[in-house]
CSV table of N, CA and C in Angstrom, one decimal:
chain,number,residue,atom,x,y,z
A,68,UNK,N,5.4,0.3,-14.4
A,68,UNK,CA,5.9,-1.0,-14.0
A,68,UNK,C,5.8,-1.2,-12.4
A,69,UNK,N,5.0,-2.5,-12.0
A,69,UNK,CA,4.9,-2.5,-10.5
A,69,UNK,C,6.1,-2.9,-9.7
A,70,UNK,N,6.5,-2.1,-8.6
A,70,UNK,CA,7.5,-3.0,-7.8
A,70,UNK,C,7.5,-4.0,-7.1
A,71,UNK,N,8.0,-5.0,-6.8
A,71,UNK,CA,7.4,-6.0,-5.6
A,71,UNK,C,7.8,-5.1,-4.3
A,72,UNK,N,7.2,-6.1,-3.3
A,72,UNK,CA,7.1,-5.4,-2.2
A,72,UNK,C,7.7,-6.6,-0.8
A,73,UNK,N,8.7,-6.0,-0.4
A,73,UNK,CA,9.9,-7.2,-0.4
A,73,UNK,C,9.3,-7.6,1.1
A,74,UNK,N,8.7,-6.2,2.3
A,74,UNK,CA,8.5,-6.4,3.6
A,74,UNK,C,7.0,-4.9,3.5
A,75,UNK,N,5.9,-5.3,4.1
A,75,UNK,CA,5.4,-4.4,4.3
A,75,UNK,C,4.8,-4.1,6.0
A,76,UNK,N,4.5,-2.9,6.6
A,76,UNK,CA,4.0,-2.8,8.0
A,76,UNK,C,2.9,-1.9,7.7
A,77,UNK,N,1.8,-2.0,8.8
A,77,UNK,CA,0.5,-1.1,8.3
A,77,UNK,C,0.3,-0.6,9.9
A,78,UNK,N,-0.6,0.6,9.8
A,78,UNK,CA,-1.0,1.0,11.0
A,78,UNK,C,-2.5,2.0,10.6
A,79,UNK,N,-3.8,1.7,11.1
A,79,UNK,CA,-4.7,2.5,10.8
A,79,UNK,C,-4.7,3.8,11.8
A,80,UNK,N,-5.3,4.9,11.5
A,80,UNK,CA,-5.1,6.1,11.6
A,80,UNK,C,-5.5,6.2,13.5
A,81,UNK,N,-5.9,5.1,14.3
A,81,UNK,CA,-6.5,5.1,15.4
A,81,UNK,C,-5.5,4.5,15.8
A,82,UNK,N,-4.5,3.8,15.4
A,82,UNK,CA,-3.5,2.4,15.7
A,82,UNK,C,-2.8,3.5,16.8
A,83,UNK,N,-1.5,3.1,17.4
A,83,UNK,CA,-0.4,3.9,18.5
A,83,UNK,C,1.1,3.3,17.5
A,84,UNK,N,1.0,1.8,16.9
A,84,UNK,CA,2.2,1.2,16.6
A,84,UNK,C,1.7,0.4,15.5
A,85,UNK,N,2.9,-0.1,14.2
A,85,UNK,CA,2.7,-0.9,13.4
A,85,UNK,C,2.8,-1.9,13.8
A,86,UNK,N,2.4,-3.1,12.7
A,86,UNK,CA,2.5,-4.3,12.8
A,86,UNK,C,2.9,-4.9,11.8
A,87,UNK,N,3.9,-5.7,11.8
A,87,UNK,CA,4.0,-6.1,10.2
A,87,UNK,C,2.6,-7.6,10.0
A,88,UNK,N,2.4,-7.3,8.7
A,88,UNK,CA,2.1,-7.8,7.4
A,88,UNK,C,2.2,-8.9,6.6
A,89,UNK,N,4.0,-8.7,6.6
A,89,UNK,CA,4.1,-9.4,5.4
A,89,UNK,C,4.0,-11.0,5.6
A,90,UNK,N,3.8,-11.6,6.5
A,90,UNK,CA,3.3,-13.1,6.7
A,90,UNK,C,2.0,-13.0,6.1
A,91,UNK,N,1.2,-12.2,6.0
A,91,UNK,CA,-0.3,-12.2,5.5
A,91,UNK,C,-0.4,-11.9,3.9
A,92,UNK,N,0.9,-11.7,3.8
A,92,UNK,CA,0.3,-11.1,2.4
A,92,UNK,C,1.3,-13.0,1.5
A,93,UNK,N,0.8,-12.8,0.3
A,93,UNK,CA,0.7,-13.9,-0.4
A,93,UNK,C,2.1,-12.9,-1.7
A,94,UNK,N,1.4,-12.2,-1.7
A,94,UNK,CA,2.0,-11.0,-3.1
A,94,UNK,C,1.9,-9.8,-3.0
A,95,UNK,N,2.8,-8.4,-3.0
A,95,UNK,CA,2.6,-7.0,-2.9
A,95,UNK,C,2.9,-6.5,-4.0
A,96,UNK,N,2.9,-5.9,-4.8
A,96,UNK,CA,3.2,-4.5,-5.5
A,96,UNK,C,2.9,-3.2,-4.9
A,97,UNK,N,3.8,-2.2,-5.7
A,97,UNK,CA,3.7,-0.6,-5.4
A,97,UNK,C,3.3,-0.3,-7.2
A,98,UNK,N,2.4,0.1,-7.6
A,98,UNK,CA,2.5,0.5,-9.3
A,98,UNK,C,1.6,2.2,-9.1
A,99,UNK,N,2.5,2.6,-10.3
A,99,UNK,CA,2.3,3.6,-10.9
A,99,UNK,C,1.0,3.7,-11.8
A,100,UNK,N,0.3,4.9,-11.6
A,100,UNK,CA,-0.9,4.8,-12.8
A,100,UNK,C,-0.1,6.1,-13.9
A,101,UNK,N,-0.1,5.9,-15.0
A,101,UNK,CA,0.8,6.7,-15.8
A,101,UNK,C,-0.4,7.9,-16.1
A,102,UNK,N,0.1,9.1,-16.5
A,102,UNK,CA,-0.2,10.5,-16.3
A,102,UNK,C,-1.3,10.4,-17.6
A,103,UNK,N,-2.5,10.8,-17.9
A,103,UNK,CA,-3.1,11.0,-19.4
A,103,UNK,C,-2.3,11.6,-20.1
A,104,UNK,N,-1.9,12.5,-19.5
A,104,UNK,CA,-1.3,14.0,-20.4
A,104,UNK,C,0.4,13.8,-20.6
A,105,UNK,N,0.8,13.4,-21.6
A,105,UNK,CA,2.2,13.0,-22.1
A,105,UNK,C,3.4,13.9,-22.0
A,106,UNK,N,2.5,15.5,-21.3
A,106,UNK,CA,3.5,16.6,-21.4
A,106,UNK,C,3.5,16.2,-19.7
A,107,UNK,N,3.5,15.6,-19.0
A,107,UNK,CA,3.5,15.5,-17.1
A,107,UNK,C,3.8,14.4,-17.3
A,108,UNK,N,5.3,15.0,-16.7
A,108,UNK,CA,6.1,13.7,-16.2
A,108,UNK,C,6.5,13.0,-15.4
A,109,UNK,N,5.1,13.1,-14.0
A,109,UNK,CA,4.8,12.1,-13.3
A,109,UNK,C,3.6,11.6,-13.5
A,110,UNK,N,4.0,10.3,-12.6
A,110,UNK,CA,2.4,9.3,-12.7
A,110,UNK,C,1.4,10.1,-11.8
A,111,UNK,N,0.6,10.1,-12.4
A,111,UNK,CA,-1.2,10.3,-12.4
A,111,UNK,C,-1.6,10.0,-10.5
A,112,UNK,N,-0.9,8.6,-10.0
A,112,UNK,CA,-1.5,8.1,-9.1
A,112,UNK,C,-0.4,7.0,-8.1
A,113,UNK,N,-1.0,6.5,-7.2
A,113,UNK,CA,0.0,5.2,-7.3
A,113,UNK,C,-0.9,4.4,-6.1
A,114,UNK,N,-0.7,2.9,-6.3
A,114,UNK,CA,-1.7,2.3,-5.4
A,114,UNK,C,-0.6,0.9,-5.0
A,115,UNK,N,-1.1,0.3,-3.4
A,115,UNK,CA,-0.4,-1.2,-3.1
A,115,UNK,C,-1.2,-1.7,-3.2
A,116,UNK,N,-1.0,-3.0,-3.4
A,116,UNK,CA,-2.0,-4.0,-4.4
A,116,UNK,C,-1.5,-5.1,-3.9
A,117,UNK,N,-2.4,-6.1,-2.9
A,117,UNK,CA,-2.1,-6.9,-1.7
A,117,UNK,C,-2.7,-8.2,-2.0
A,118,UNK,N,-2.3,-9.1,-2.6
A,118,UNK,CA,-2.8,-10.6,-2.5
A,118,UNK,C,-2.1,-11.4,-1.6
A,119,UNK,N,-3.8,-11.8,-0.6
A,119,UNK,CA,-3.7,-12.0,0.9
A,119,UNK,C,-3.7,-13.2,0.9
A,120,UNK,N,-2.7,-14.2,1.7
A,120,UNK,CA,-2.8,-15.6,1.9
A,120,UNK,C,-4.0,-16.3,2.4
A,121,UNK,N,-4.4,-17.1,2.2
A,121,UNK,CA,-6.1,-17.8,2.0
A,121,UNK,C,-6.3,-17.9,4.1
A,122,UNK,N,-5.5,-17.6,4.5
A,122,UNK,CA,-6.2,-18.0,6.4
A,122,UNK,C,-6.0,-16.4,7.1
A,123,UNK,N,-5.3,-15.2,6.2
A,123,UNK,CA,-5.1,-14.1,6.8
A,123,UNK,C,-6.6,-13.2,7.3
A,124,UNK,N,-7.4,-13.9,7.5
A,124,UNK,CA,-8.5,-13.5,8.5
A,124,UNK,C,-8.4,-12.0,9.3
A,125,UNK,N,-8.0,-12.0,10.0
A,125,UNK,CA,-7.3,-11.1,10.9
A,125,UNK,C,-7.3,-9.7,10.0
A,126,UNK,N,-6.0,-9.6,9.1
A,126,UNK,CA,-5.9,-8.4,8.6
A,126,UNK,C,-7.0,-8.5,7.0
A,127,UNK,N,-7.9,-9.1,6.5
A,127,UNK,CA,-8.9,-8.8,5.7
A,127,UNK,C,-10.3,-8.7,6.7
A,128,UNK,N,-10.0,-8.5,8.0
A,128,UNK,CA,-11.2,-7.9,8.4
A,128,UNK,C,-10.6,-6.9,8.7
A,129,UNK,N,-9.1,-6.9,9.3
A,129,UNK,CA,-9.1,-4.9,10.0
A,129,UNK,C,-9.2,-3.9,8.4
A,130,UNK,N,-8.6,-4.7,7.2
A,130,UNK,CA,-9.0,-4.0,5.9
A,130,UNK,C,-10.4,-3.4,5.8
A,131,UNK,N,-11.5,-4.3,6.0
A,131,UNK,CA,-12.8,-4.2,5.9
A,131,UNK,C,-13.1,-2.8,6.6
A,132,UNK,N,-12.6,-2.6,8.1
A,132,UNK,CA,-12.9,-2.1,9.0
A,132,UNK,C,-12.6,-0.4,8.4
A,133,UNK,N,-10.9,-0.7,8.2
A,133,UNK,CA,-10.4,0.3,7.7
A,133,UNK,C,-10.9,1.3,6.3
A,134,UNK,N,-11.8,0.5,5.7
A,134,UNK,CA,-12.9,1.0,4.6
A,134,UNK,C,-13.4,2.5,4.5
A,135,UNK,N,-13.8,2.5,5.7
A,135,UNK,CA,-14.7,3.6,6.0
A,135,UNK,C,-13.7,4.5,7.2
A,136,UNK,N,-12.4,4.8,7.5
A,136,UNK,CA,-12.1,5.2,8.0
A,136,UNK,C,-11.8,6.9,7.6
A,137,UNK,N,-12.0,8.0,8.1
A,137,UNK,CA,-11.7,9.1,7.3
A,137,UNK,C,-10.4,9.2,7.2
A,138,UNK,N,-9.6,9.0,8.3
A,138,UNK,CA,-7.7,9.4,8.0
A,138,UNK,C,-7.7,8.2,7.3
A,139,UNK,N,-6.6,8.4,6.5
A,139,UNK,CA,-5.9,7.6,5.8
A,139,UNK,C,-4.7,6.7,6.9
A,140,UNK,N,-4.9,5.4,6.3
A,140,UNK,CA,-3.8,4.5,7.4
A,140,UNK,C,-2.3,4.8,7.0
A,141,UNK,N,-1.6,4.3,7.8
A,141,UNK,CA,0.2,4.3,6.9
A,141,UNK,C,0.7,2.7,6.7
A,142,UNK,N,1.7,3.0,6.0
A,142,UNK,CA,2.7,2.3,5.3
A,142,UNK,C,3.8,2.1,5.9
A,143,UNK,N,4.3,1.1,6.1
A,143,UNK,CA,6.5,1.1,6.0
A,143,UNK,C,6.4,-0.1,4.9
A,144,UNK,N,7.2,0.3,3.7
A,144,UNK,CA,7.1,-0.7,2.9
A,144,UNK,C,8.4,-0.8,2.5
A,145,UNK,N,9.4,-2.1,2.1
A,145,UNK,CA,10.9,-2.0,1.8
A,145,UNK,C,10.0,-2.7,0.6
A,146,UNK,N,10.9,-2.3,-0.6
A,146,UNK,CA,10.6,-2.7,-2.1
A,146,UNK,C,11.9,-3.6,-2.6
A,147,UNK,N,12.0,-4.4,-3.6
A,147,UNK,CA,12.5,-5.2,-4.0
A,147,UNK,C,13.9,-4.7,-4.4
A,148,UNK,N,15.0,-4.9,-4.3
A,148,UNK,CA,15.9,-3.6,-4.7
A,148,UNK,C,16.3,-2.3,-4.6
A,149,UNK,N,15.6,-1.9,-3.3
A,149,UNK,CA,15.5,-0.2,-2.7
A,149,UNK,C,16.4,-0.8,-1.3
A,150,UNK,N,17.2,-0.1,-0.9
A,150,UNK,CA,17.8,-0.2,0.3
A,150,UNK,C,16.9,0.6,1.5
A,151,UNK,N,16.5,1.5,1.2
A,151,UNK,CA,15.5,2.4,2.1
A,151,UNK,C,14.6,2.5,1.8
A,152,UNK,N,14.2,1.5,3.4
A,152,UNK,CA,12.4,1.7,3.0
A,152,UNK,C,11.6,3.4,2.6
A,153,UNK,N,10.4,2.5,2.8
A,153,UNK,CA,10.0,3.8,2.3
A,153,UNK,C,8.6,4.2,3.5
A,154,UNK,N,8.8,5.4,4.1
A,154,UNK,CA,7.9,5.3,6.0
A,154,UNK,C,7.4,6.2,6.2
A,155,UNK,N,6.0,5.7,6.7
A,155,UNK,CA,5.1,6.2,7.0
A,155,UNK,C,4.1,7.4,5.7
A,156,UNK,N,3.7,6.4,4.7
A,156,UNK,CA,3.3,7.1,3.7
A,156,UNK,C,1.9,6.0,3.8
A,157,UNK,N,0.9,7.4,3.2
A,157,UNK,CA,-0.4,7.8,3.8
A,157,UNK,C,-1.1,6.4,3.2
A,158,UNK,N,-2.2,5.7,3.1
A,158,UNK,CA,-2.9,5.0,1.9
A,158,UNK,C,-4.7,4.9,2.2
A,159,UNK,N,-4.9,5.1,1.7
A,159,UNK,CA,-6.6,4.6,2.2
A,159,UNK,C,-6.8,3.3,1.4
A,160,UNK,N,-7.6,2.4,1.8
A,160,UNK,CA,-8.6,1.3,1.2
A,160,UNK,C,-9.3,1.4,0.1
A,161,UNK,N,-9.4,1.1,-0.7
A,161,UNK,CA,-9.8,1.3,-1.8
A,161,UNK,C,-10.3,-0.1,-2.9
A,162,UNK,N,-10.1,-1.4,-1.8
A,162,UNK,CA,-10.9,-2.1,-2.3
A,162,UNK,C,-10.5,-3.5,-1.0
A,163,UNK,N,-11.1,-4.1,-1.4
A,163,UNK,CA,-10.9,-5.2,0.2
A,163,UNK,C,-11.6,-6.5,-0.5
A,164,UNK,N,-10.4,-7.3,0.4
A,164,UNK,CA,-10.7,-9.2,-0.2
A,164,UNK,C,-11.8,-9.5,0.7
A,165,UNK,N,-12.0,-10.5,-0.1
A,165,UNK,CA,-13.1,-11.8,0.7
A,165,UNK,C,-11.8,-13.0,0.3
A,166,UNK,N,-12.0,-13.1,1.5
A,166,UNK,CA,-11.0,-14.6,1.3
A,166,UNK,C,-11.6,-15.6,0.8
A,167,UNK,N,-11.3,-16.5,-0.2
A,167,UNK,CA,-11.7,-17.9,-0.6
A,167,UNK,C,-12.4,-17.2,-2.5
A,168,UNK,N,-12.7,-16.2,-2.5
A,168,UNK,CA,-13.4,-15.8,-3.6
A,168,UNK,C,-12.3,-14.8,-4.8
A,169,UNK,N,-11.8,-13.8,-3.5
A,169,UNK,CA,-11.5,-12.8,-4.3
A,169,UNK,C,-10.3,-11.9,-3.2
A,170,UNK,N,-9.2,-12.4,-2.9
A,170,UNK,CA,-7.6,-12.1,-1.9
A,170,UNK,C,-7.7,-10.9,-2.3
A,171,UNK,N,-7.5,-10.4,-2.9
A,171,UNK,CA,-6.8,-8.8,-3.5
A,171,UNK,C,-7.2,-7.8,-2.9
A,172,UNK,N,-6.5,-7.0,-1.9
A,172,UNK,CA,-6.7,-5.9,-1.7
A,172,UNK,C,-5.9,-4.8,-2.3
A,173,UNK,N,-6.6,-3.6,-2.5
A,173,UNK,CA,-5.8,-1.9,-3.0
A,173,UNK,C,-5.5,-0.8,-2.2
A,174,UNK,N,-4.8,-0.7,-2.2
A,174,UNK,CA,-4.8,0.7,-1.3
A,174,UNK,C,-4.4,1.9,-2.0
A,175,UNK,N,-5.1,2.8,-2.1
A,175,UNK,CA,-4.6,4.4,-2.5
A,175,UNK,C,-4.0,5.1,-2.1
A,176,UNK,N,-2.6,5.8,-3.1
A,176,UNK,CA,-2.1,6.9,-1.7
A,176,UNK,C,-2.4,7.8,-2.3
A,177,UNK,N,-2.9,8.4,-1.1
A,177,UNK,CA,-3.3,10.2,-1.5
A,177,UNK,C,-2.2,11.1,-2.4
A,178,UNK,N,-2.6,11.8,-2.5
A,178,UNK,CA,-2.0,13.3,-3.4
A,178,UNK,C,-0.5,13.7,-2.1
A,179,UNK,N,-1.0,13.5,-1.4
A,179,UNK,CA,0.2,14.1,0.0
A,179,UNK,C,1.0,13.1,0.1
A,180,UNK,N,1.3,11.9,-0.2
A,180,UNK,CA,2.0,10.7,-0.2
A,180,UNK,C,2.9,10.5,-2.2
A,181,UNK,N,2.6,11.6,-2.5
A,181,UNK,CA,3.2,11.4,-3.9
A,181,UNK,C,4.8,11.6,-3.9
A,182,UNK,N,4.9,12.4,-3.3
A,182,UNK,CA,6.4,12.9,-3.1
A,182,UNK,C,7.3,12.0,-2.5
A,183,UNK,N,7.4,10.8,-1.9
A,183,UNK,CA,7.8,10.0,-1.5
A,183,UNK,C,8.0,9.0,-2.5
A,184,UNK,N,7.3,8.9,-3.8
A,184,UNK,CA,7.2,7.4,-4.4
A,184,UNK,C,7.8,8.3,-6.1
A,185,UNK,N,7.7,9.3,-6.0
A,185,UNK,CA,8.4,9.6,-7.2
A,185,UNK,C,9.4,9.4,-7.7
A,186,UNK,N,10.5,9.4,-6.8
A,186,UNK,CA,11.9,8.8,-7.5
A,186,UNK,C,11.9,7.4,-7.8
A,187,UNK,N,11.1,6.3,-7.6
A,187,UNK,CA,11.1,5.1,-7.1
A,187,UNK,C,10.5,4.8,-8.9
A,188,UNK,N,10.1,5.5,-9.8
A,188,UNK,CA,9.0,5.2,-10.6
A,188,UNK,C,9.5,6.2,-12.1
C-alpha cells in the first residue's frame, strides 16, 4: 500500500544542503514492493514515486542530471499520518519525467535505506 507523501526535501550526493520540493511535486508516494517469497516478511524493495507539476523545470532537469550520479542522493520525507519524518535516507534515480509527455519520476532506495522504512509498511 503506497503512503502519500505529505512534505518532501532532496539533496544530490554533491549538494552541502536540502531544498524542499514539495511545491514541485504534483503527487508523492513511498510504496512497498512485496517480497516473492511468502516466508520473508519484509518488502522486497521500496521506491518514491514523484508526479511533477507541469512548469517544475528546474528539479526534472536536476533529476535528469542526477541519473547518472554514482552516490545515491537523500531524502527528508514527512508521510501522511507519521509524526516523524523520516531523514536522510539514501535514493537513486531510477526513472525521470519529461514534462508535458510523461511527469513521473522514481526513485530507488537502496538495500542501506531499508531499515528506516520498515516499520512504516
Amino acid at each position: 500500500m503506497p503512503r502519500s507523501i505529505r512534505q518532501i526535501e532532496w539533496k544530490r550526493a554533491s549538494d552541502d544542503a536540502y531544498t524542499d520540493i514539495t511545491e514541485a511535486v504534483e503527487e508523492g508516494t513511498l510504496s512497498a514492493t512485496a517480497h516473492p517469497d511468502d516466508t520473508v516478511d519484509r518488502p522486497k524493495g521500496y521506491s518514491v514515486r514523484l508526479t511533477l507539476r507541469p512548469g517544475s523545470t528546474a528539479l526534472a532537469e536536476a533529476l535528469q542530471e542526477a541519473l547518472l550520479d554514482m552516490d545515491p542522493a537523500r531524502v527528508r520525507v514527512r508521510l501522511d499520518g507519521v509524526d516523524e519524518p523520516i531523514r536522510d535516507l539514501p535514493v537513486s534515480v531510477s526513472k525521470v519525467p519529461h514534462l508535458g509527455t510523461q511527469n513521473t519520476a522514481e526513485l530507488g532506495v537502496p538495500p542501506e535505506g531499508h531499515d528506516q522504512l520498515h516499520d512504516h509498511f
